[in-house]
Each structure stands twice: as C-alpha cells, then as structure tokens.
PDB file of C-alpha atoms and ligand atoms in Angstrom:
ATOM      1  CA  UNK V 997      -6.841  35.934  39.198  1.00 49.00           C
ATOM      2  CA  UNK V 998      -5.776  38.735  41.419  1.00 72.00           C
ATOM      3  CA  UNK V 999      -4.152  37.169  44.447  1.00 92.00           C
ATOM      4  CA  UNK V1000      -1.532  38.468  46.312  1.00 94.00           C
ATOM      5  CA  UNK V1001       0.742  35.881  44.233  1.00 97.00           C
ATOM      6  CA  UNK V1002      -0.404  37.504  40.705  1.00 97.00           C
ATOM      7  CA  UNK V1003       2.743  39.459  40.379  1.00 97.00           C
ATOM      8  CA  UNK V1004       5.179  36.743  41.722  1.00 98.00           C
ATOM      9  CA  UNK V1005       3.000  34.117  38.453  1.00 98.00           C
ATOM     10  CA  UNK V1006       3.372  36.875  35.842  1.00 98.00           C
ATOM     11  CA  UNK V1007       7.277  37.294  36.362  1.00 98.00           C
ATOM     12  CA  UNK V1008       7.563  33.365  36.729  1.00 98.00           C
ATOM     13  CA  UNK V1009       5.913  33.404  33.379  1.00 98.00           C
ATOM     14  CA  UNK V1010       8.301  35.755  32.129  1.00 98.00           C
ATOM     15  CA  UNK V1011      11.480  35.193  33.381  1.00 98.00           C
ATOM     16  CA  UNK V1012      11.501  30.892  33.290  1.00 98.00           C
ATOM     17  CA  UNK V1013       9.192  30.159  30.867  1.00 98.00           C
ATOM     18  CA  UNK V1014       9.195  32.685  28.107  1.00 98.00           C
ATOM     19  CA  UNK V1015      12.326  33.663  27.866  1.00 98.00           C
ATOM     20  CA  UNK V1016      13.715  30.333  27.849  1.00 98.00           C
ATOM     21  CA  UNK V1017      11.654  29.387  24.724  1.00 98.00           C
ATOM     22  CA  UNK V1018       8.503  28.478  25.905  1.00 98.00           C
ATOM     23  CA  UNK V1019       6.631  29.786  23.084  1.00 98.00           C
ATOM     24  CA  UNK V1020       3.136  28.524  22.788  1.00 98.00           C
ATOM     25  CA  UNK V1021       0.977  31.327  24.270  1.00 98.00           C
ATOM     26  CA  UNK V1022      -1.913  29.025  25.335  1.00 98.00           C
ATOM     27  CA  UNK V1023       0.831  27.301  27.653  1.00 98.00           C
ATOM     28  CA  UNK V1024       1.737  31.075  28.960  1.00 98.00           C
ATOM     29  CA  UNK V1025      -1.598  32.192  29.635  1.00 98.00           C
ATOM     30  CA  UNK V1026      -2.399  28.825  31.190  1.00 98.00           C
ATOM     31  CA  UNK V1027       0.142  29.013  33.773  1.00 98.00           C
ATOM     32  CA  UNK V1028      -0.441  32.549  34.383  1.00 98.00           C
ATOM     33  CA  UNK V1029      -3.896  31.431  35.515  1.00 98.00           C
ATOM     34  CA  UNK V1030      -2.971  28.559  37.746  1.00 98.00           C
ATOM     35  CA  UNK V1031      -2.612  29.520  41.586  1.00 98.00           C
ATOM     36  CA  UNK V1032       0.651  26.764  41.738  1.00 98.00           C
ATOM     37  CA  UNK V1033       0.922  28.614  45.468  1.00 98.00           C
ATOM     38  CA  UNK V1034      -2.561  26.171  46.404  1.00 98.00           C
ATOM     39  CA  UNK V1035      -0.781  23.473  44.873  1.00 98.00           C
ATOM     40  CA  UNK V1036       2.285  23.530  47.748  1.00 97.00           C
ATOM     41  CA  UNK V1037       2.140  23.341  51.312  1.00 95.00           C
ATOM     42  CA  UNK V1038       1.343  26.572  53.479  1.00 93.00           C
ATOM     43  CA  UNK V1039       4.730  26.705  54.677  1.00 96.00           C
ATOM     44  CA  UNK V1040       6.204  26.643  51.175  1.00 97.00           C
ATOM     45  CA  UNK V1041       3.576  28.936  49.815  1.00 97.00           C
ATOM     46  CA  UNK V1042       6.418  31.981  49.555  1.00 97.00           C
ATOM     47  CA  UNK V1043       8.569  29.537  47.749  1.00 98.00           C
ATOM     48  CA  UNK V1044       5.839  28.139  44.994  1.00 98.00           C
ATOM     49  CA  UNK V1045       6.909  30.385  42.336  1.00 98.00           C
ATOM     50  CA  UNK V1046      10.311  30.004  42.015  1.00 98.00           C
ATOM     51  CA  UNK V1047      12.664  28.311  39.710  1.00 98.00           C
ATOM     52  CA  UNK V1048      12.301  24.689  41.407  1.00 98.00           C
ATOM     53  CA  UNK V1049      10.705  21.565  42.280  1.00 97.00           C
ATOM     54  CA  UNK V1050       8.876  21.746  45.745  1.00 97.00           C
ATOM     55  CA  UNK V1051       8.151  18.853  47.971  1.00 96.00           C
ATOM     56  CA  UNK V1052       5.003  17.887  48.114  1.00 97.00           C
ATOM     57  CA  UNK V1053       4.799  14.903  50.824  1.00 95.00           C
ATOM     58  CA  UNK V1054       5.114  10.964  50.542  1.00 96.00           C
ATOM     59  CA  UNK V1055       8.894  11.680  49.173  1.00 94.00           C
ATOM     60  CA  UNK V1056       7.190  13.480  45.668  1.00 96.00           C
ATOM     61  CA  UNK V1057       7.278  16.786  44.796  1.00 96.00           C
ATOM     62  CA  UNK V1058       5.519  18.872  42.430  1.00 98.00           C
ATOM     63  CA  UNK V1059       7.565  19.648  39.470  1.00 97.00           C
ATOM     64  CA  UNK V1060       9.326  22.946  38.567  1.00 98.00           C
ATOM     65  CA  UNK V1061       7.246  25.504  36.702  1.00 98.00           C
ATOM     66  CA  UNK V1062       9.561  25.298  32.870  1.00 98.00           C
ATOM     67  CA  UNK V1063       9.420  21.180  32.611  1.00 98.00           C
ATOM     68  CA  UNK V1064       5.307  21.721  33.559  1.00 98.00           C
ATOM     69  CA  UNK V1065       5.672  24.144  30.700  1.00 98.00           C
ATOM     70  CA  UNK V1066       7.660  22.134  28.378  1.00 98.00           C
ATOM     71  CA  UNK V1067       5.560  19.511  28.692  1.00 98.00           C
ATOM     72  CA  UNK V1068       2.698  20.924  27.840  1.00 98.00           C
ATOM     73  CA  UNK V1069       3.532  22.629  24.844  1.00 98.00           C
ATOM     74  CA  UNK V1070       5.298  19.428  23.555  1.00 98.00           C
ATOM     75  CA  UNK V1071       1.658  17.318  24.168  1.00 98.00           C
ATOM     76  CA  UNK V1072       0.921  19.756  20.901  1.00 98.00           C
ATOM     77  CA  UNK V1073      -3.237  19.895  22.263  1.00 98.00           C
ATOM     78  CA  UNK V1074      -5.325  21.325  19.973  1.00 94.00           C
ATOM     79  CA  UNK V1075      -8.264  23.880  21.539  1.00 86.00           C
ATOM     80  CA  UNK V1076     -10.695  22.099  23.195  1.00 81.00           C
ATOM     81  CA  UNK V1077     -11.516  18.940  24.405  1.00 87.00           C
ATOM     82  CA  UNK V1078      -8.398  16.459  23.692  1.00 96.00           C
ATOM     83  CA  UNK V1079      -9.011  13.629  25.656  1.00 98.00           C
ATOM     84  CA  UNK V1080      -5.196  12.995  27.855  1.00 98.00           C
ATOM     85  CA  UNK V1081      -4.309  10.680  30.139  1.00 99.00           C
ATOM     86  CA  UNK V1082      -1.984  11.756  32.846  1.00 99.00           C
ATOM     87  CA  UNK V1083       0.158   9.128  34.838  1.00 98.00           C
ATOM     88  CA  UNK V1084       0.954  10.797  38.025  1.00 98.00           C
ATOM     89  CA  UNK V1085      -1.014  13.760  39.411  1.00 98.00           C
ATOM     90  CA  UNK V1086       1.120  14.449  42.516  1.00 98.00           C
ATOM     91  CA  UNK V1087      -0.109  17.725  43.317  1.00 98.00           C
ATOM     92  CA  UNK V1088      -2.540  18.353  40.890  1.00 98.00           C
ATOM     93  CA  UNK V1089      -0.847  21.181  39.742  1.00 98.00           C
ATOM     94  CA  UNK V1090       0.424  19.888  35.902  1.00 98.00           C
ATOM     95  CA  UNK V1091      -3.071  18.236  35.946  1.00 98.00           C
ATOM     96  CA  UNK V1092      -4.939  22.052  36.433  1.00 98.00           C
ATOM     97  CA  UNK V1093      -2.515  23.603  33.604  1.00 98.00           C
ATOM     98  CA  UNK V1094      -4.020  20.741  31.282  1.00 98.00           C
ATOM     99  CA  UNK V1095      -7.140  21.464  32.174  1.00 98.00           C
ATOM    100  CA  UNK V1096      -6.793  25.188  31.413  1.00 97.00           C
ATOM    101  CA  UNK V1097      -5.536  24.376  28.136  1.00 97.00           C
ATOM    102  CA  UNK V1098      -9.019  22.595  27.690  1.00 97.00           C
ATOM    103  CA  UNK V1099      -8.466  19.210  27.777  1.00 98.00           C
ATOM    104  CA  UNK V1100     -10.638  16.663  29.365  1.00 98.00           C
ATOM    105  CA  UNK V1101      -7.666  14.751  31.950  1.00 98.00           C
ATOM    106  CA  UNK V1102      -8.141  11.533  33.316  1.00 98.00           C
ATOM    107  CA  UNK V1103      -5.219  11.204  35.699  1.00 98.00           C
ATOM    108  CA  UNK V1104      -3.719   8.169  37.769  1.00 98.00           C
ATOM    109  CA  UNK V1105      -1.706   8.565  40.958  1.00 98.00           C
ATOM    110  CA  UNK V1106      -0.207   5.541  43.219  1.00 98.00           C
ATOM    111  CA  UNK V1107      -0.315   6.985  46.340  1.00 98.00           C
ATOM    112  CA  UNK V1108      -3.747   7.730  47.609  1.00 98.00           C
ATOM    113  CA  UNK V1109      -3.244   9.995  49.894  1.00 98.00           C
ATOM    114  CA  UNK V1110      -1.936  12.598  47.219  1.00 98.00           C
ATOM    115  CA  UNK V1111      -4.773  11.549  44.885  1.00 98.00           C
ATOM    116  CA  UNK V1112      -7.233  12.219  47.502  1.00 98.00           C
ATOM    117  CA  UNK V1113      -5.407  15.854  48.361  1.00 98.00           C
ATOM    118  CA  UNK V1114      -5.512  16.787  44.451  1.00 98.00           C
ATOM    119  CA  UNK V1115      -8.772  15.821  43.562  1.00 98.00           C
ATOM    120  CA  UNK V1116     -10.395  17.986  46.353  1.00 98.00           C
ATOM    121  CA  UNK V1117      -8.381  20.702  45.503  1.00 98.00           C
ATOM    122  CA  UNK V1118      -9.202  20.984  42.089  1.00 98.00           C
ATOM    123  CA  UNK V1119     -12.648  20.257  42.972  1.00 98.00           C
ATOM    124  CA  UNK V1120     -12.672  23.548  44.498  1.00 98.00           C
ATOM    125  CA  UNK V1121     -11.235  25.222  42.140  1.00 98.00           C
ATOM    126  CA  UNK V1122     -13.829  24.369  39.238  1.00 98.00           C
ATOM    127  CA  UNK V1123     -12.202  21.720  37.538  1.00 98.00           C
ATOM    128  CA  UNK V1124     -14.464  19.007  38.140  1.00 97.00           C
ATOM    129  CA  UNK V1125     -16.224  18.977  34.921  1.00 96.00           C
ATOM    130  CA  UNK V1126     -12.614  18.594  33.262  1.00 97.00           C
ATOM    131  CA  UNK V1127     -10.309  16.274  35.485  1.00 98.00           C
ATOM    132  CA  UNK V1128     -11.145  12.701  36.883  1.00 98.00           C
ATOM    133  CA  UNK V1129      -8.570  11.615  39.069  1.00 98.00           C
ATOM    134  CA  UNK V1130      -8.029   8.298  40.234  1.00 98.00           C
ATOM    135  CA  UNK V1131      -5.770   5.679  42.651  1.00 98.00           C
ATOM    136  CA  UNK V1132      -4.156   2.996  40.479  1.00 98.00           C
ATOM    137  CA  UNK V1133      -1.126   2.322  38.570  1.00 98.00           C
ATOM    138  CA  UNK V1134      -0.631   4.295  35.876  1.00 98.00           C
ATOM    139  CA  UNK V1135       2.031   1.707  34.007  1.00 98.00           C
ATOM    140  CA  UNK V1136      -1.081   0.404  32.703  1.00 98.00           C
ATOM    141  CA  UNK V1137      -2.902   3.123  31.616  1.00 98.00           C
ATOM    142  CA  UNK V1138      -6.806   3.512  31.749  1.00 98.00           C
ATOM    143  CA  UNK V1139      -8.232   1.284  28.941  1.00 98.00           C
ATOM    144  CA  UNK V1140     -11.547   1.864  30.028  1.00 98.00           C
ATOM    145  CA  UNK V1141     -11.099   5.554  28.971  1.00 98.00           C
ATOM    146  CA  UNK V1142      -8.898   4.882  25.698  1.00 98.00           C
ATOM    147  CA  UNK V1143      -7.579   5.990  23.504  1.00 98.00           C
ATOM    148  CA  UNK V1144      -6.401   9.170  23.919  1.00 98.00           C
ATOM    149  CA  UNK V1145      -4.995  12.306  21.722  1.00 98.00           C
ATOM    150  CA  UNK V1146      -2.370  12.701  24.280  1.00 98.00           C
ATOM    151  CA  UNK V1147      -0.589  11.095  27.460  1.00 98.00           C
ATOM    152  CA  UNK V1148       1.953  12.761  29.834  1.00 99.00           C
ATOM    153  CA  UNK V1149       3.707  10.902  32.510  1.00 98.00           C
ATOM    154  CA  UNK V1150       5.332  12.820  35.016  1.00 98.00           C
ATOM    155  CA  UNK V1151       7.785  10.156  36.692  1.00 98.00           C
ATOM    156  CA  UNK V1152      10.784   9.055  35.288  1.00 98.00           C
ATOM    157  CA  UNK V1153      10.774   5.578  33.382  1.00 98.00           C
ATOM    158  CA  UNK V1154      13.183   2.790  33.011  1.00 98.00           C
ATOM    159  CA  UNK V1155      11.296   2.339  29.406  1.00 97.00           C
ATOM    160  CA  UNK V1156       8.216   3.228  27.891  1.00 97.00           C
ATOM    161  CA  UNK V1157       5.204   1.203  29.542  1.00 98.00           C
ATOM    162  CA  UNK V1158       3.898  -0.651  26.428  1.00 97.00           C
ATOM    163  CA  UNK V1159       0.069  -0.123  27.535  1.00 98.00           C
ATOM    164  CA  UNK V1160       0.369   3.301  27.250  1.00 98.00           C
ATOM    165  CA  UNK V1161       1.602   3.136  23.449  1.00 97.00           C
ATOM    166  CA  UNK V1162      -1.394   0.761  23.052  1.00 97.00           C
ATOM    167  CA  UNK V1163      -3.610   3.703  24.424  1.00 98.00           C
ATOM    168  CA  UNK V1164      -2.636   6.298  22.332  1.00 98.00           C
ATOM    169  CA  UNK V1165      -4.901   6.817  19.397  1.00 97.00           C
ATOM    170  CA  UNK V1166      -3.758   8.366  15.789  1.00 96.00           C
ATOM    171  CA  UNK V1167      -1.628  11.175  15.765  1.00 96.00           C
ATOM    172  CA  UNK V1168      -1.476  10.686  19.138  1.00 98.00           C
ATOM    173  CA  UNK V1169       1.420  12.140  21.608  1.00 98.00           C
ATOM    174  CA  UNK V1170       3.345  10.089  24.434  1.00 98.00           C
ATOM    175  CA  UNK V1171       5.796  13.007  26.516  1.00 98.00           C
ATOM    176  CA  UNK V1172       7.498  11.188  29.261  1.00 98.00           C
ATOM    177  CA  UNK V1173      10.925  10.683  31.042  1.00 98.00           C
ATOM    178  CA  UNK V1174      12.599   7.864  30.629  1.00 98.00           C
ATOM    179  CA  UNK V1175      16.204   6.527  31.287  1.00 98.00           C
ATOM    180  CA  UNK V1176      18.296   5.951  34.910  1.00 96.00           C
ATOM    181  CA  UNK V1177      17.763   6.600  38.128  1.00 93.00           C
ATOM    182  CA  UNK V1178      19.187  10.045  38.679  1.00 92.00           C
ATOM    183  CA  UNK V1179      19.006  10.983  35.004  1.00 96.00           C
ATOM    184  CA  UNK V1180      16.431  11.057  32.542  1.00 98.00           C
ATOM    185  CA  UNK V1181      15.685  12.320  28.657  1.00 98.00           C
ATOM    186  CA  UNK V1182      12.199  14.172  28.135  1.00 98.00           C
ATOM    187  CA  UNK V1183      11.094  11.944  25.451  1.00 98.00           C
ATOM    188  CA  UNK V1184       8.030  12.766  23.100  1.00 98.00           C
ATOM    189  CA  UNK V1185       6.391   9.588  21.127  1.00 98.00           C
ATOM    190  CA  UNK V1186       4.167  10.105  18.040  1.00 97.00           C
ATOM    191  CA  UNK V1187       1.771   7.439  16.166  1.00 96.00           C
ATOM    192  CA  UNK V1188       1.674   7.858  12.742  1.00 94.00           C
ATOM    193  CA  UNK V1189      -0.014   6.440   9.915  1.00 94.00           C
ATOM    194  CA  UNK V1190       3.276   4.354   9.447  1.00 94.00           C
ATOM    195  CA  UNK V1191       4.236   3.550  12.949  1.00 93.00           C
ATOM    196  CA  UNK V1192       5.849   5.116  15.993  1.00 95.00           C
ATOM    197  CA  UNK V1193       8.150   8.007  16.139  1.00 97.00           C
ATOM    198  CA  UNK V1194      10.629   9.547  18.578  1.00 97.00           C
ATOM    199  CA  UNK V1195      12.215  12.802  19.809  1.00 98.00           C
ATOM    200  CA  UNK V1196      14.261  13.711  22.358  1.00 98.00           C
ATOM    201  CA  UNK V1197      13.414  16.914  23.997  1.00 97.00           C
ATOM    202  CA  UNK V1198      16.178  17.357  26.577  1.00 96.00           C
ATOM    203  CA  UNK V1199      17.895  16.022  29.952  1.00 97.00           C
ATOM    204  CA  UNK V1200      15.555  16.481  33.393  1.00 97.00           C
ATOM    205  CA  UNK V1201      15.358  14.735  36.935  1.00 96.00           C
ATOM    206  CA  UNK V1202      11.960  13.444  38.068  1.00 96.00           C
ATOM    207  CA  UNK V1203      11.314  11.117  40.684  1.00 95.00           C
ATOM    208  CA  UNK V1204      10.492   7.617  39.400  1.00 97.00           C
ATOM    209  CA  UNK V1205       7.823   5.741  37.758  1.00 98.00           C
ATOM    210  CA  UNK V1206       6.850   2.917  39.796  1.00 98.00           C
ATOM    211  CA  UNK V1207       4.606   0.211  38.774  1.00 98.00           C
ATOM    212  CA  UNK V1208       4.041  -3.163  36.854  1.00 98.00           C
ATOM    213  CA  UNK V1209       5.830  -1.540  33.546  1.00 98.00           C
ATOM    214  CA  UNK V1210       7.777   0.990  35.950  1.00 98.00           C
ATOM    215  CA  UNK V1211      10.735   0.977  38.215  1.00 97.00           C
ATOM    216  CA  UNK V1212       9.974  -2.140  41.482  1.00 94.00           C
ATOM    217  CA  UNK V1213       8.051  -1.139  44.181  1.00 83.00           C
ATOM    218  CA  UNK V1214       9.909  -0.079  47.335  1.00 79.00           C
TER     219      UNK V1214
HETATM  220  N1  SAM M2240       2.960  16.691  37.853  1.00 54.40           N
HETATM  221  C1  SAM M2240       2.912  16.633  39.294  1.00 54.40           C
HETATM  222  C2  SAM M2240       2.601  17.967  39.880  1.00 54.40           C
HETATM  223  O1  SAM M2240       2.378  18.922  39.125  1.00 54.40           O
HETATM  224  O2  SAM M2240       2.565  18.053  41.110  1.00 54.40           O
HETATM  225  C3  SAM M2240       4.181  16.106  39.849  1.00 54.40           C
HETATM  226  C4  SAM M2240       4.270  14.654  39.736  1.00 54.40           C
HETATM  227  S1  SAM M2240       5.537  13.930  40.733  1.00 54.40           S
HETATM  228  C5  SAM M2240       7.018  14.510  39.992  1.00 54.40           C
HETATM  229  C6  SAM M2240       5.390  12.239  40.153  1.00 54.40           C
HETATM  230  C7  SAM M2240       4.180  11.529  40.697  1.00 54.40           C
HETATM  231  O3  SAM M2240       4.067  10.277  39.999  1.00 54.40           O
HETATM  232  C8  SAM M2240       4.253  11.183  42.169  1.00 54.40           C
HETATM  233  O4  SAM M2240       3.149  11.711  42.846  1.00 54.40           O
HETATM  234  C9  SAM M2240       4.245   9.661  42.198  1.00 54.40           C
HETATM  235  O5  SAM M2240       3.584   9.101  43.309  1.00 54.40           O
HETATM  236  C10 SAM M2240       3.523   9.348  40.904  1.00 54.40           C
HETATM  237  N2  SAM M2240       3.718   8.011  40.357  1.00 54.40           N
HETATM  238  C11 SAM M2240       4.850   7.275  40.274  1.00 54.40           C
HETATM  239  N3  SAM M2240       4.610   6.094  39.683  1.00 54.40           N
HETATM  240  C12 SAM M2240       3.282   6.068  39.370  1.00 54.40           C
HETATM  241  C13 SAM M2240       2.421   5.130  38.739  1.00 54.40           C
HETATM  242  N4  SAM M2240       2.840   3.939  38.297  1.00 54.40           N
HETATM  243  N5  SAM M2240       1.120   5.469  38.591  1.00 54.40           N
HETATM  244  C14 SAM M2240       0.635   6.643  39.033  1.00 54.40           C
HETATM  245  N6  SAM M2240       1.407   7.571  39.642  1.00 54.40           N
HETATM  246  C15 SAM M2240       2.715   7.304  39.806  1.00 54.40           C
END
C-alpha cells in the first residue's frame, strides 16, 4: 500500500493478530491491505492501529483489529465471490476486509449518517463493484438479496434474529455476538444438511444490536 501507516499495519498484523492465533493467511494479508487509519477520524488517525476499539461517532465505534480478524476467519469464505450479508457497517472498515477476502457484501447500518460516511469511503477506495451498503435494520436481514454463504453481525444480540437464520443458505455461516448488555459470547451458527449447529468462539464487548429482533430502540 505504502503509506506512511504501512509499518504501524504490518506490526498490528504481527503482534495482535498472528501471534494470538489468527491463522488463516487470507485474513492476514487482508488486513495488511486495509488502510483502517481512513476508517477513523483524523484526530484518531495515530491511534487506528492499536490494540483497541476507536470511536467512530453516533456513540459506535469501529471494532478492534483481532475480533475484525476473528471474525473473519471464523465466516470460513471460500476464494471468491461468497455472497455475505453484514448487519452493521459502522465504519466500513470490517466491511473493506470482507471485501478483500473477495466476497460480494451487502451490508445494513441503522444510522444513516454512518452508512452514508462508509459507503463514500469505500467508494473511493475501489470497492464499489464488491460492497452495497444500505440504511435499514439489519434484524431483518435483506431477503431481497438471500440467501447467503455467510452473515456477520457486528453488534451484540440479546438472541439470534430468526430472519437471519432464514437467510442463510446451505452450509451457510451465522458469526455474531450475542448475550447481555455489557457481555457477550462470539457465537458461530452453521446449517447443515440435518439442521442448525453452534459454537462458541469466545467472550467480547460490542455495542448493541438494535432493531425489531434486537435490543429496543433508545
Ligand atoms: N464492523 C464495524 C467497523 O468495522 O467499523 C463496527 C460496527 S459497530 C461495533 C456496530 C454497528 O452496528 C454500529 O454502527 C450500529 O449503528 C450498528 N447497528 C446496530 N444495530 C443495527 C441494526 N439493527 N441494523 C444495522 N446496523 C445496526
């Protein structure tokens, strides 16, 4: 990419997402590729890289660079061309390391303004061809574009929104957070031939998942 961030990525890469396990190179080389500094605000630019959510405005932030790893190696794509829905794009930035892993992402975010900011930005930075983004509640999923190999939801559930499960086509893969408030398990969903599976990946914080099959509106 050769920005003046390259060397703050490639140690991010190395320090919190490889040698904590992240093992799936295409994840690695994706998020070596994505400029998550364009993803932040300007004053939180020097910051983008480190070991941490960020804010991001309207009370959301952008999530920290291992669970935007973890979840994308648990979503298991195969090269080229999955079709995955993504319920909340915030800022874009999980959305871009989809892309990159060449998927074809149709992504829902509730607060338009943050849609609005994403989309341009990944506009600009080629994705167009790979990423729709959209205003609407993702609880419900995007029927008109079902089903899909894959669906990540990057807000933390009270329970698993049962339109999404209704999207997800064979073999398919559901990662999302789900649980309390403060507290949530990552949470990865399987159809099989012979019904629904579940694993539990680990504990992690998001901010909630707000909707008609979410957490009430505030
Ligand atoms: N993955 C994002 C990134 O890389 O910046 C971070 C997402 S942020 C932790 C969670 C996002 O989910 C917020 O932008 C929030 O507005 C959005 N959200 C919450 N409930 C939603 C819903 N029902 N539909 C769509 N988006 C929702």
């Amino acid at each position: 990419m050769g920005d003046a961030f390259e060397d703050d990525r490639n140690r991010m890469v190395a320090a919190q997402l490889a040698a904590r396990g992240i093992a799936d190179g295409r994840v690695l080389e994706a998020m070596r590729r994505v400029p998550r500094h364009l993803f932040v605000e300007p004053g939180l630019q020097p910051h983008a890289y480190e070991d941490t959510p960020l804010p991001i405005g309207a009370r959301q932030t952008i999530s920290q660079p291992y669970m935007v790893a973890l979840m994308s190696e648990a979503l298991e794509l195969a090269d080229g061309d999955e079709r995955v829905l993504e319920v909340g794009t915030g800022s874009g930035y999980q959305t871009a390391v989809l892309a990159e892993l060449g998927a074809r992402v149709f992504s829902l975010e509730r607060i338009p303004e943050l849609a609005f900011r994403a989309r341009d930005l990944l506009d600009a930075l080629g994705y167009r061809d790979r990423v729709t983004v959209e205003v609407g509640d993702g609880t419900l999923g995007w029927p008109a574009e079902a089903p899909y190999d894959a669906i990540i939801v990057t807000a933390g559930a009270p329970q698993i929104p049962r339109p999404l499960i209704e999207q997800l086509g064979p073999g398919g893969r559901l990662v999302l957070p789900m649980g309390e408030e403060e507290l949530q398990g990552l949470v990865r969903i399987r159809r099989q031939p012979d019904g629904i599976a579940e694993e539990y990946l680990g504990d992690c914080r998001f901010v909630k998942l707000r909707g008609s099959y979410g957490w009430e509106e505030p």
